[in-house]
Amino acid sequence: MSDSSTHPHSDTNPAPCSQQPGVLEVITGPMFSGKSEELIRRLKRARIARQRVACYKPDIDLRYHRTSIASHSSQTHDATTVATTDRLREHLYPQLDDIEVIGIDEVQFFDEHIIPLALELIALGKRVLMAGLDTTFSNEPFGPVPNLMALADKVTKLSAVCMVCGQAAIHTQRLGQSRELVVVGAAGLYEARCRAHFHPTGDDPAEQLELPA
Ligand SMILES: [Zn+2]
């Protein structure tokens, strides 16, 4: 492809917009794939570049801290906990003129109103970073994440490491019998699994498969 620094169609678009549109970046993948770590990395780089950052998470995420987001590798970033998209909007909009980058972790737990909110923020020139699970432990698309992936400028789909065979893992395996959609902060209740070792019904015959009678 040609060098991106040249703009072959610039003659058809001579007048720069006064309000440049923003971007939506979605970071997704299974549990233990480093989504929060990648979100935190991008937010910290934005702050180093002296951009003003706001970060949110749903209040269902009780893992580790109530006032920050945390990755499994213990990286953290300050975050405001909000119960719904409407609460997020109420908190964000009064300070929006001072914010350039908005990060949202565990975005799969937000309602569908997060989608028009993301599009509004992009139209206002904001950089919106959203991290979350793309599928549930039953292998269903998770909340608003698939639609956000479709609308994003950039999607980063991370893989974890299968806890059975060590191959790249795209699934979150639920261990045990819980019927909760997500048991929050539940180390030991979930594992990353590859396609071959993923069992969406939840019960885990992996050991039996590894040791045939
Ligand atoms: Zn595997």
PDB file of C-alpha atoms in Angstrom, residues 108 133-136 138-147 181:
ATOM      1  CA  GLN A 108     -19.938  -6.147  28.360  1.00  0.00           C
ATOM      2  CA  LEU A 133     -15.465  -9.923  26.929  1.00  0.00           C
ATOM      3  CA  ASP A 134     -16.789 -10.734  23.459  1.00  0.00           C
ATOM      4  CA  THR A 135     -18.529 -13.974  24.497  1.00  0.00           C
ATOM      5  CA  THR A 136     -20.054 -15.462  27.650  1.00  0.00           C
ATOM      6  CA  SER A 138     -21.873 -20.276  27.079  1.00  0.00           C
ATOM      7  CA  ASN A 139     -20.234 -18.900  23.928  1.00  0.00           C
ATOM      8  CA  GLU A 140     -22.997 -16.344  23.315  1.00  0.00           C
ATOM      9  CA  PRO A 141     -22.176 -12.817  22.131  1.00  0.00           C
ATOM     10  CA  PHE A 142     -21.824 -10.724  25.285  1.00  0.00           C
ATOM     11  CA  GLY A 143     -24.075  -7.668  25.644  1.00  0.00           C
ATOM     12  CA  PRO A 144     -23.139  -4.641  23.534  1.00  0.00           C
ATOM     13  CA  VAL A 145     -19.603  -5.817  22.721  1.00  0.00           C
ATOM     14  CA  PRO A 146     -20.268  -7.413  19.296  1.00  0.00           C
ATOM     15  CA  ASN A 147     -22.037  -4.255  18.078  1.00  0.00           C
ATOM     16  CA  LEU A 181     -23.726 -15.116  34.073  1.00  0.00           C
TER      17      LEU A 181
END
